XYZ file of C-alpha atoms in Angstrom:
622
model
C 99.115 90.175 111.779
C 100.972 90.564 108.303
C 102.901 88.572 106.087
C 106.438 89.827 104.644
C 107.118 89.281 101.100
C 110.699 90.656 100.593
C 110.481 94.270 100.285
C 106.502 94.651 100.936
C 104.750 93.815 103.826
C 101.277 93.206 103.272
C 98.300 93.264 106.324
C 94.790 94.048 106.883
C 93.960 97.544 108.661
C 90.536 99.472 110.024
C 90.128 102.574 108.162
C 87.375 105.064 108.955
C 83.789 104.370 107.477
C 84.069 100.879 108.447
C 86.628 99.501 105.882
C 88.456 96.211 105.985
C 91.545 97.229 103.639
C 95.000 95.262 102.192
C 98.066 97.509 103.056
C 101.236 97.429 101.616
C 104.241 99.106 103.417
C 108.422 98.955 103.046
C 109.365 95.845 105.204
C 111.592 97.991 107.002
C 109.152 100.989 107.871
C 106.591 98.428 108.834
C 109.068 96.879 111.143
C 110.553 100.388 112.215
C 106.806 101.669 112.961
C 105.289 98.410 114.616
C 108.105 97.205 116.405
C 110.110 100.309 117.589
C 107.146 103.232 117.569
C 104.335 101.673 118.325
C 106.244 99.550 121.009
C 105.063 96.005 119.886
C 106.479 92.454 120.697
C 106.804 90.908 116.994
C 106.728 86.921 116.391
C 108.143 86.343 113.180
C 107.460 82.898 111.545
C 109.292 81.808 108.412
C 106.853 79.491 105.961
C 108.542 77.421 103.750
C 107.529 77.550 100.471
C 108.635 76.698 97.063
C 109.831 79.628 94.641
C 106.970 78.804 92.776
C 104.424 79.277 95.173
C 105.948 82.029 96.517
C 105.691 84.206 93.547
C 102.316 82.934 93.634
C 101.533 84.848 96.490
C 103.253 88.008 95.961
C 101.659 88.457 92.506
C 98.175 87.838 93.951
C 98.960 89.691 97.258
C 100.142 92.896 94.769
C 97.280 92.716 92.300
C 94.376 92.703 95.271
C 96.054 95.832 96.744
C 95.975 97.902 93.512
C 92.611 96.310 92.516
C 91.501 97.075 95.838
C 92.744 100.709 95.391
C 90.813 100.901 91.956
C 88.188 100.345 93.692
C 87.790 103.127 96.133
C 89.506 105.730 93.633
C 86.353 104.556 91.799
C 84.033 105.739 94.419
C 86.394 108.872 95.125
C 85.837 110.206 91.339
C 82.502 109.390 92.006
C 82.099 111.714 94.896
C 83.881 114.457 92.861
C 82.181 114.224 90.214
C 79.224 114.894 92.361
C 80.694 117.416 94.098
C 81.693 118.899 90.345
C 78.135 119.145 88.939
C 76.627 120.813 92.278
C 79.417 123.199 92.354
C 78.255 123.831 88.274
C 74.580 123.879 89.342
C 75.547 126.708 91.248
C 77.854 128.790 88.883
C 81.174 128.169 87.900
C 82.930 124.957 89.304
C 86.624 125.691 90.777
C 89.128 123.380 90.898
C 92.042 122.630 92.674
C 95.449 122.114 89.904
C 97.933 120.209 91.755
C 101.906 121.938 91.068
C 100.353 125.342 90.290
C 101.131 126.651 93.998
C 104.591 126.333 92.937
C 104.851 129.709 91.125
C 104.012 133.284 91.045
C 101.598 133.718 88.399
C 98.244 133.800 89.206
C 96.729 137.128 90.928
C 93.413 137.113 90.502
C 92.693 133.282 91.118
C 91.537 132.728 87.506
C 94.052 132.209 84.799
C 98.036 132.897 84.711
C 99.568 136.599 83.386
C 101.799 137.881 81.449
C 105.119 137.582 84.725
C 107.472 140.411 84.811
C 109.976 137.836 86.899
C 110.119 135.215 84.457
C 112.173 132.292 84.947
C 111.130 130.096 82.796
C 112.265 131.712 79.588
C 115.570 129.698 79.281
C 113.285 126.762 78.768
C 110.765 128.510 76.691
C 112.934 129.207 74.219
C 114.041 125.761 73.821
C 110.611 124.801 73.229
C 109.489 127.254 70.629
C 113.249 126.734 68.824
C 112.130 122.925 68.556
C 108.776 122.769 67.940
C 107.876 126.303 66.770
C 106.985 129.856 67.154
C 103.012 129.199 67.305
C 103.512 125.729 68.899
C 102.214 126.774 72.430
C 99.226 128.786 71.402
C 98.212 126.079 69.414
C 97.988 123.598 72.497
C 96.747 126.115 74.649
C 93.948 126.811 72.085
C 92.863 123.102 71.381
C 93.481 122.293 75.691
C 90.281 125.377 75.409
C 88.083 123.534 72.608
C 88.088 120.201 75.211
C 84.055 119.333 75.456
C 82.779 117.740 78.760
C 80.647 114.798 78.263
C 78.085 114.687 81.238
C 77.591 111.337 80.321
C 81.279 110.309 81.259
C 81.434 109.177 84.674
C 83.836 107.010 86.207
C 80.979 104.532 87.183
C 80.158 103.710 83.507
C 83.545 103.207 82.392
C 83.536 100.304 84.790
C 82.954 97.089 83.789
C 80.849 94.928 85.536
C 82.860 92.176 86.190
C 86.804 92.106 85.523
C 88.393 89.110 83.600
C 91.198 87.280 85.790
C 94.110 89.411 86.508
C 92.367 92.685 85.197
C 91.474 95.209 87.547
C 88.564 97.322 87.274
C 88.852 100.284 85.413
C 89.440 103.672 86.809
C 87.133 105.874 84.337
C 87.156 108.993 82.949
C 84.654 110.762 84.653
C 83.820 114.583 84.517
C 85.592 115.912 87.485
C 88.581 113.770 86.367
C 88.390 115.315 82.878
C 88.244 118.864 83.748
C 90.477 118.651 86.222
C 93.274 117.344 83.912
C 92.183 119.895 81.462
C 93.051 122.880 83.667
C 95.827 121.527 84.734
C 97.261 121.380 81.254
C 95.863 124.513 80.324
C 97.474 126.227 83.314
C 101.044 124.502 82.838
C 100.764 125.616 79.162
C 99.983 128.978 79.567
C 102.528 129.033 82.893
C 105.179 128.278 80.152
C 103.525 130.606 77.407
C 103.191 134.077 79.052
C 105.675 132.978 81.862
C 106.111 132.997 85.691
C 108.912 132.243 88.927
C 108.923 130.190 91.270
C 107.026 131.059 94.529
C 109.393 131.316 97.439
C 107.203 130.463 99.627
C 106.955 126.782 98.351
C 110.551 125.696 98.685
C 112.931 125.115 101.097
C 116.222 125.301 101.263
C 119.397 124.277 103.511
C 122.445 126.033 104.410
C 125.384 125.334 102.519
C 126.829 124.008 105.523
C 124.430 121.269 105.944
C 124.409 120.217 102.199
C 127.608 121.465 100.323
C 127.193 122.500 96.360
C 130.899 121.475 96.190
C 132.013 121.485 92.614
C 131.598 117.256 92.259
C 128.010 118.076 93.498
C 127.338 121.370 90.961
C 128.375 118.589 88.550
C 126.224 116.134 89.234
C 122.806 118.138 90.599
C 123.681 120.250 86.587
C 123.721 117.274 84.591
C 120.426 116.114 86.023
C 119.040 119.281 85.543
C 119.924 119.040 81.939
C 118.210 115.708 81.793
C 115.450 116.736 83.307
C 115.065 119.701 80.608
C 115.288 117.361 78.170
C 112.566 115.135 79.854
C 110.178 118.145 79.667
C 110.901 118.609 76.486
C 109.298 115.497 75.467
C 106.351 116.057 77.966
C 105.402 119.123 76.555
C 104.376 117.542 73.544
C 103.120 114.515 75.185
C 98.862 114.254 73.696
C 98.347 112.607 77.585
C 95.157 114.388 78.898
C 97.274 114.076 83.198
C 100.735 115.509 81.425
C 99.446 119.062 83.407
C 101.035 117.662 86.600
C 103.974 116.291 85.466
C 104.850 119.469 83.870
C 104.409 122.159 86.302
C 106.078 119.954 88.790
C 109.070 119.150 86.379
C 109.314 122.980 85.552
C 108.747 124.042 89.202
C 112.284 121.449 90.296
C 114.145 122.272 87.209
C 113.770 126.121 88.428
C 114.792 124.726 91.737
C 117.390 123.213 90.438
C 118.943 126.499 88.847
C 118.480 128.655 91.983
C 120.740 125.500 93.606
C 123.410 125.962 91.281
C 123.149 129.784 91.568
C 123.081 130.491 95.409
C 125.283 127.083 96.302
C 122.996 126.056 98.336
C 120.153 123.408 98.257
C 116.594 124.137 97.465
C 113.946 121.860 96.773
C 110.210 122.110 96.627
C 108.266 121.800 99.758
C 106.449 118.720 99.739
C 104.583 118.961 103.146
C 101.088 119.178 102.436
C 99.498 122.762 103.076
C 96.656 121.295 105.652
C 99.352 119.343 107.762
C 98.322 118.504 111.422
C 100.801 120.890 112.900
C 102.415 119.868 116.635
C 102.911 122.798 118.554
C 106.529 123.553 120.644
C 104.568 123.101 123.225
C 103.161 119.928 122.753
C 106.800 118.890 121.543
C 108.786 119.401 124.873
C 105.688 117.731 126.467
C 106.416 114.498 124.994
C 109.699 114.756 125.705
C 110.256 114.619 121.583
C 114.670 115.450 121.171
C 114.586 117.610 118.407
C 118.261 117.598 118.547
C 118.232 113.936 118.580
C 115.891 114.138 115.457
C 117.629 116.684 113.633
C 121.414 115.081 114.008
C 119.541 111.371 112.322
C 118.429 113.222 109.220
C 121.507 115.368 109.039
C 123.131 111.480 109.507
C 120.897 110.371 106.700
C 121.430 113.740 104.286
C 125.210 113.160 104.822
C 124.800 109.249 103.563
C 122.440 110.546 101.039
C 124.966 113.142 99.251
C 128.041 110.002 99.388
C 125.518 107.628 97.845
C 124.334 110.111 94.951
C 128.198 111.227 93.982
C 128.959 107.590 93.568
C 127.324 107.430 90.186
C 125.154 110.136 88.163
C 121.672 111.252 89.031
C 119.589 109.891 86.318
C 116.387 108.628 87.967
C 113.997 110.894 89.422
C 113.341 108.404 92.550
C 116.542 109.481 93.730
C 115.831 112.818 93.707
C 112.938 112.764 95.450
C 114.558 110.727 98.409
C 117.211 113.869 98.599
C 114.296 116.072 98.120
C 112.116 114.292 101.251
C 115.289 114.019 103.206
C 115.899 118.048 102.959
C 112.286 118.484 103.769
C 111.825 116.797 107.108
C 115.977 118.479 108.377
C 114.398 121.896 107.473
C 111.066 121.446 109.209
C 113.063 120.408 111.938
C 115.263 123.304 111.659
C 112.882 125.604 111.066
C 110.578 124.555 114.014
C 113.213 124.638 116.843
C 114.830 128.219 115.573
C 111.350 129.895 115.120
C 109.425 128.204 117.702
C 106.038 127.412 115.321
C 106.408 123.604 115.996
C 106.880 121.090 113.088
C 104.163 119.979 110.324
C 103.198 116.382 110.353
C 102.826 114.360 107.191
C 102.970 110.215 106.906
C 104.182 108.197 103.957
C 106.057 109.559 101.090
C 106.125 113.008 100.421
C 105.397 113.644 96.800
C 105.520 117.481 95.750
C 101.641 118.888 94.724
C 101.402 122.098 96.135
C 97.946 123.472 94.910
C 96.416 126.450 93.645
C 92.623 126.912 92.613
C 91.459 127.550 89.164
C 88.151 128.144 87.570
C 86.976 126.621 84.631
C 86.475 129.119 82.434
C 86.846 126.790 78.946
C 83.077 124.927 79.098
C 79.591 126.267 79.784
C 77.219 125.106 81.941
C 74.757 122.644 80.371
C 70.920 123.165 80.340
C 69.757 123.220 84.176
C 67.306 120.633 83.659
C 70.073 118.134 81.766
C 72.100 118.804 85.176
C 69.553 117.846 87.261
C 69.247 114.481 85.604
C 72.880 114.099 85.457
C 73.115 114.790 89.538
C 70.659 112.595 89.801
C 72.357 109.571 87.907
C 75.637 110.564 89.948
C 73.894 110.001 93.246
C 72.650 106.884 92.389
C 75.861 105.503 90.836
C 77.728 106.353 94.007
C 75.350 104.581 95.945
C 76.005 101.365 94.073
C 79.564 101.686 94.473
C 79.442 102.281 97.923
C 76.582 99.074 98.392
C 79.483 96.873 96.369
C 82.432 98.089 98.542
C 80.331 96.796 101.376
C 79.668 93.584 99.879
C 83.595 93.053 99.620
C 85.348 95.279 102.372
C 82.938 96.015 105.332
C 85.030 95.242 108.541
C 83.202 92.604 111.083
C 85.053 91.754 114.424
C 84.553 87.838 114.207
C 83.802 87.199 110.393
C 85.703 89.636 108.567
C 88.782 90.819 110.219
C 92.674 91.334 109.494
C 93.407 87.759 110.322
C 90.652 85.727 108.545
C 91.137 87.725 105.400
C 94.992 87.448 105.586
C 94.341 83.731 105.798
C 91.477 83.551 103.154
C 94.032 85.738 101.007
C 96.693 83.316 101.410
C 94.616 80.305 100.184
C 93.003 82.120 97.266
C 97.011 82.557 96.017
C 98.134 79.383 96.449
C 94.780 77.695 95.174
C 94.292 77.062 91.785
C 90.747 76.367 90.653
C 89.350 74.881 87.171
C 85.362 75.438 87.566
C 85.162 75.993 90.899
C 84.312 79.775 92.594
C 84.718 82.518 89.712
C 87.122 85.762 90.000
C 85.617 88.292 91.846
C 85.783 92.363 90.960
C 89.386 92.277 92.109
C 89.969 89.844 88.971
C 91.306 86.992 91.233
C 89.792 83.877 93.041
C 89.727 84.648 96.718
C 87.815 82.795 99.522
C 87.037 84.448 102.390
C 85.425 83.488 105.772
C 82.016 83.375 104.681
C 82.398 81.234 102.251
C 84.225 78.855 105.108
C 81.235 79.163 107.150
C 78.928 78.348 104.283
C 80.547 75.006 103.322
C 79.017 73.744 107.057
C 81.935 71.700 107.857
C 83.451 70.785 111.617
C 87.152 71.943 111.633
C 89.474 70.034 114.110
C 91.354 71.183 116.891
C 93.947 72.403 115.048
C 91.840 74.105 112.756
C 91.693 71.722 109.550
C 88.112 71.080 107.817
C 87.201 67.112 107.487
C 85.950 67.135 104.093
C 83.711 64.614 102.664
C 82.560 63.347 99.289
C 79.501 66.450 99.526
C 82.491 69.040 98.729
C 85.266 67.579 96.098
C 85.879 71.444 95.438
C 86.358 72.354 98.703
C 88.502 69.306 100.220
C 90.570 69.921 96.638
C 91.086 73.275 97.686
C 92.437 72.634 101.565
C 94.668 69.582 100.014
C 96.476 72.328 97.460
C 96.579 74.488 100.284
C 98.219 72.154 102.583
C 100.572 71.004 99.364
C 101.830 74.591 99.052
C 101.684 75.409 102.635
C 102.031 72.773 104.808
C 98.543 72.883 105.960
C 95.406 74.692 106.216
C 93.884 77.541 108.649
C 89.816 77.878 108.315
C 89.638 81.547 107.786
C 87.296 83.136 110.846
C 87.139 80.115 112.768
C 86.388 80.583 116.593
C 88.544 83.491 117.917
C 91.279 83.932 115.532
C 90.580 87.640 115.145
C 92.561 87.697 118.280
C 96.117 88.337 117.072
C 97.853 85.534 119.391
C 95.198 82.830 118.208
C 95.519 83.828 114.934
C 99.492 83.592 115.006
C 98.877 80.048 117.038
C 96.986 78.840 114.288
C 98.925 79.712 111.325
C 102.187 78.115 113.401
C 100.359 74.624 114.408
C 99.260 74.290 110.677
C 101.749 75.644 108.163
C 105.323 74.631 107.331
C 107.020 76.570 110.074
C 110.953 76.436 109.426
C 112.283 78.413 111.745
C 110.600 81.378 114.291
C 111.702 84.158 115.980
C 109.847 86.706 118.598
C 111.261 90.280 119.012
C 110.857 92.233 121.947
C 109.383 95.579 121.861
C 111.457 98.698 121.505
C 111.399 99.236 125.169
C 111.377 95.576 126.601
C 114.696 95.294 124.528
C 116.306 98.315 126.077
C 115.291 97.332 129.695
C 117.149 94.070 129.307
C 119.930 95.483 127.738
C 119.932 98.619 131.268
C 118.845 94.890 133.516
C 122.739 93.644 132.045
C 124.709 96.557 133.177
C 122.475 98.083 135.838
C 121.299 94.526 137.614
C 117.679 94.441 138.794
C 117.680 98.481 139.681
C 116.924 98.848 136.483
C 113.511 96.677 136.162
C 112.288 98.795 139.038
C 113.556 101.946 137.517
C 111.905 100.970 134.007
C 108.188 99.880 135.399
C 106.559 102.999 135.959
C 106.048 106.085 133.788
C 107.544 108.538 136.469
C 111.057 107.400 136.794
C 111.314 105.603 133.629
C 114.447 106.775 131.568
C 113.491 104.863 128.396
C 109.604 106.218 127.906
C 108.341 109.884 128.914
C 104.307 109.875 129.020
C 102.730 111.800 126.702
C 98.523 112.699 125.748
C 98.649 110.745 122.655
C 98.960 107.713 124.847
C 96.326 106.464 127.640
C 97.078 107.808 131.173
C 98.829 105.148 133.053
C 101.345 104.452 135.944
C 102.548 100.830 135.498
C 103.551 98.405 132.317
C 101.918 95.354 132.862
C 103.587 94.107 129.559
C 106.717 91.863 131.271
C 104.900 91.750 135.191
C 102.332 88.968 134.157
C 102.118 87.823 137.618
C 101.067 91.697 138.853
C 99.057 92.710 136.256
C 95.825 92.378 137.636
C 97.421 94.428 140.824
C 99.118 96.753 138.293
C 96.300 96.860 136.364
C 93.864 97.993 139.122
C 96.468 100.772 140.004
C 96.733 102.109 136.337
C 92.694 101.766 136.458
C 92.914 104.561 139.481
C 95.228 106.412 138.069
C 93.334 106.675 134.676
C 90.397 107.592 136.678
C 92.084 110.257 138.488
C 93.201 111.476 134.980
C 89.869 111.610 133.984
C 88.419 113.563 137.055
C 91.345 116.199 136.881
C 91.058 116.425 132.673
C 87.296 117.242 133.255
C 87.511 120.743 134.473
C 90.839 121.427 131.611
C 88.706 120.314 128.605
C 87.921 123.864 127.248
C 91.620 124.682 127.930
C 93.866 121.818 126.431
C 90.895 120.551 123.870
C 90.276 117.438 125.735
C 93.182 116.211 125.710
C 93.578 114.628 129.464
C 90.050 113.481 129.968
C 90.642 111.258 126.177
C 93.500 109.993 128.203
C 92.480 109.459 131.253
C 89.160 107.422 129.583
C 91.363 105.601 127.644
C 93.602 104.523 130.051
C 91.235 103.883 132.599
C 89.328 101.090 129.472
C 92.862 100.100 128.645
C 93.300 98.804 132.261
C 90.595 96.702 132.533
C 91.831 93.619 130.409
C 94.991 93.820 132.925
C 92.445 92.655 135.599
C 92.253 89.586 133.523
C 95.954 89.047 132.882
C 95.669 90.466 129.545
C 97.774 93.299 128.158
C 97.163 95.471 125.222
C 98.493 98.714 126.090
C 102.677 99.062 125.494
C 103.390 102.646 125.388
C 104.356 104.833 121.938
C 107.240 106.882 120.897
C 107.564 109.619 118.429
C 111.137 109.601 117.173
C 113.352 106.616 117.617
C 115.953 106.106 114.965
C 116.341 104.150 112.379
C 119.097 102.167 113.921
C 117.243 101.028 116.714
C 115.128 98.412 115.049
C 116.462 94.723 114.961
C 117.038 92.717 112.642
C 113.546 90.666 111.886
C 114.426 87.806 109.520
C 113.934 84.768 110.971
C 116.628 83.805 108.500
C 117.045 80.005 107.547
């Protein structure tokens, strides 16, 4: 269940340790991954709403998912700042200094050389003509003076409680603070004693694919020459995280030149190093067209360059959508010519390549200060962890992606004068609980009767219905269900128009049931003569969709049982050899095909590549 607001989509998701978190996506990858990859029928219900209350909801929808994200980066500078002192208890901490593994400078793992390849003295010059001959040393030297606090942690920068529409604050903790100092220190002396860039973290396309025609040398020079400029400015930025933004500004801009010199395209590599890596093997298993994958991003690299000579290159967002785009066509490229596979990396792809650095600028404090400090660390963690709990600790029937979409939705459009106070997130919310807690009977369509005992609360559901068209009792009954949930929210809220998409491959079929006649429905049931879906391990083991045979599917459904039993026999003895991989299917399948004996479906099939094209069009419009 999500709600679309414009551009974002916004829904609840499971994470690992037992999180209950607010996701934000693009409207269009969310409906590109749930609709079309995932293989998911999609109901999509248009609320009416004023313009007023609509912005309503998007602001509070946007400031609980980045207060939400405070939150946890909280507890993650917590952890490394633990992990910081022990590593210090021990000897020297190291760290890792994102942008440095895009050059050649460092050969003993501790501090940047004199480079006899140096690229970077163009730009060099151009600093020292501006802001003087002794103008590095001098930042390099007070970057070395910086004293770590071991009282600054990112717990005590915290405050308690946030005012409304403040988040919590991030902190400055230790880990954070000498991380950021090396990172400075090693882009300053990068750019004082000088270094190239490291082949091995770039890519590049043939000229063929990407042509440095002479409107394109134009346009790709001119942002180079902004971007100088840019780091310019950043060099003597006095912001403690300007480390980053200058190695990875001086790492594109020598990018940029080699570009402009070969005439052909070479970006940074922004896979990450650790990528999950699918082997060739695995690929023609799943039947994954590399071909077919490689010709869309070439398609999307051609649309790319006409979009980008339209006007000049002046933000940096554009860049790094030409910069992504070459990434993904030369993994592609790369993995079919040398046969190593293809890297696997989600979201945006953001350039950091890393290189470790010790911290060679403080000294360890007194052993027994340390241990008090590890201490205090341990038990601050704790606490944030304990209050995470309190706020996002999943529970199937209390606290789940529907109920807290629904309790979202009703803090947003609720406005209260002395009622519940802002929580850590710096915003009213309500969630289940404190439904349940208010004791009252909901009716069958899942409105509260309110009596004189609760002005607050029947003030609250009237507002809600005023701005809504009605209210939904967050965690009521069996709304965690998806279909239950999506009843509820169209019996009680101002529904003006709905639409239901098929699924990726329930759209095909009737499109192949049009030209091919009913052929084509047998054809498309079953996994083994299927044209549309090819099995593949990442998916249960099963025979038959049970997704449009509702009158089968418990017959279907006891077939695909025996068939993910057989899986599971047969991937038994293969364990050691393909890691498990058919026995995980063949278990899954066979649990997957027991809510078929019951008329239910849940499983739909996945696909790895579809393009971009494929998705409909999800407005409900009206």
């Amino acid at each position: 269940m999500a709600l679309s607001l414009g551009d974002w989509t916004y829904h609840f998701g499971y994470r690992d340790g037992g999180w209950l978190r607010l996701e934000r996506d693009n409207s269009a990858s969310f409906g590109h991954l749930y609709g079309v990859l995932e293989n998911r029928n999609r109901e999509v219900s248009r609320i009416a709403v004023t313009p007023q209350v609509l912005e309503r909801i998007r602001v509070s929808f946007n400031q609980r998912f980045l207060a939400e994200n405070q939150e946890f980066q909280i507890l993650e500078w917590l952890h490394r700042d633990l992990a910081f002192a022990e590593a210090w208890q021990k000897g020297q901490p190291v760290v890792d200094v994102r942008g440095a593994g895009y050059f050649r400078f460092v050969e003993d793992g501790t501090s940047p050389s004199v480079f006899p390849l140096d690229d970077l003295d163009s730009f060099r010059a151009r600093v020292l003509q501006r802001f003087g001959v002794g103008f590095l040393a001098a930042r390099i030297e007070a970057a070395r003076a910086t004293q770590l606090d071991l009282g600054e942690s990112a717990a005590e920068a915290r405050p308690a409680l946030a005012p409304p529409g403040r988040h919590p604050e991030w902190g400055y903790g230790l880990a954070r603070r000498a991380t950021e100092t090396a990172t400075r220190l090693t882009a300053l002396q990068l750019l004082q004693n000088g270094a190239a860039l490291n082949p091995e973290a770039t890519v590049s396309l043939a000229s063929g694919t990407f042509a440095i025609d002479p409107p394109m040398r134009r346009l790709l020079a001119g942002f180079a020459g902004q971007l100088e400029e840019d780091l310019l400015q950043l060099v003597a930025s006095s912001r403690d995280d300007m480390g980053f933004a200058l190695l990875v500004g001086m790492a594109r801009l020598l990018a940029l030149r080699e570009t402009l010199q070969g005439g052909r395209l070479v970006v940074l590599d922004t896979l990450p190093e650790d990528a999950e890596r699918m082997e060739l093997v695995e690929i023609e298993s799943r039947h994954i067209d590399l071909e077919g994958l490689r010709v869309e991003l070439d398609r999307q690299l051609v649309n790319l360059r006409r979009q980008l000579l339209k006007r000049p290159l002046r933000r940096e967002a554009d860049f790094v959508v030409l910069e992504n785009v070459a990434n993904q066509l030369s993994e592609v490229e790369s993995g079919r010519s040398s046969g190593a596979g293809l890297r696997l990396a989600g979201g945006s792809l953001l350039p950091e390549r890393r290189a470790r650095q010790k911290i060679e600028f403080i000294d360890a404090p007194p052993r027994d200060v340390l241990k008090r400090h590890l201490a205090e660390l341990r038990e601050r963690e704790e606490a944030q962890r304990a209050r995470l709990a309190s706020d996002y600790r999943y529970n199937l029937l209390t606290r789940n992606c529907a109920s807290e979409l629904f309790a979202q939705l009703e803090s947003a459009v609720v406005v209260r004068r002395g009622g519940k106070a802002a929580d850590r997130r710096g915003h009213v919310r309500t969630t289940a609980r404190d439904v349940r807690r208010g004791g009252k009977a909901a009716g069958r369509r899942g409105h509260v009767r309110t009596t004189a005992r609760d002005d607050r609360r029947g003030n609250a559901e009237s507002a809600e219905a005023a701005a809504l068209g009605g209210h939904v009792q967050p965690g009521r009954g069996l709304q965690f269900i998806p279909f239950l949930a999506a009843e509820a929210a169209r019996a009680n809220y101002r529904i003006a128009r709905r639409v239901v998409l098929p699924s990726h491959r329930r759209r095909l079929v009737a499109e192949m049931r049009q030209r091919e006649g009913v052929w084509a429905l047998l054809r498309e049931a079953n996994v083994l003569t299927s044209t549309v879906y090819h099995p593949n391990l990442e998916d249960s083991a099963f025979l038959f969709f049970t997704d449009d045979a509702l009158p089968l599917r418990p017959l279907l459904g006891s077939i695909n049982l025996l068939y993910g039993i057989g899986a599971t026999v047969v991937g038994l003895p293969l364990a050691g050899f393909d890691q498990g991989r058919l026995l995980s299917a063949g278990l899954r399948g066979a649990l997957w095909s027991l809510p078929e004996l019951a008329f239910v479906n849940v499983r739909k099939g996945s696909f790895f590549f579809v393009p971009r094209e494929a998705s409909p069009d999800e407005s409900p419009g009206g």
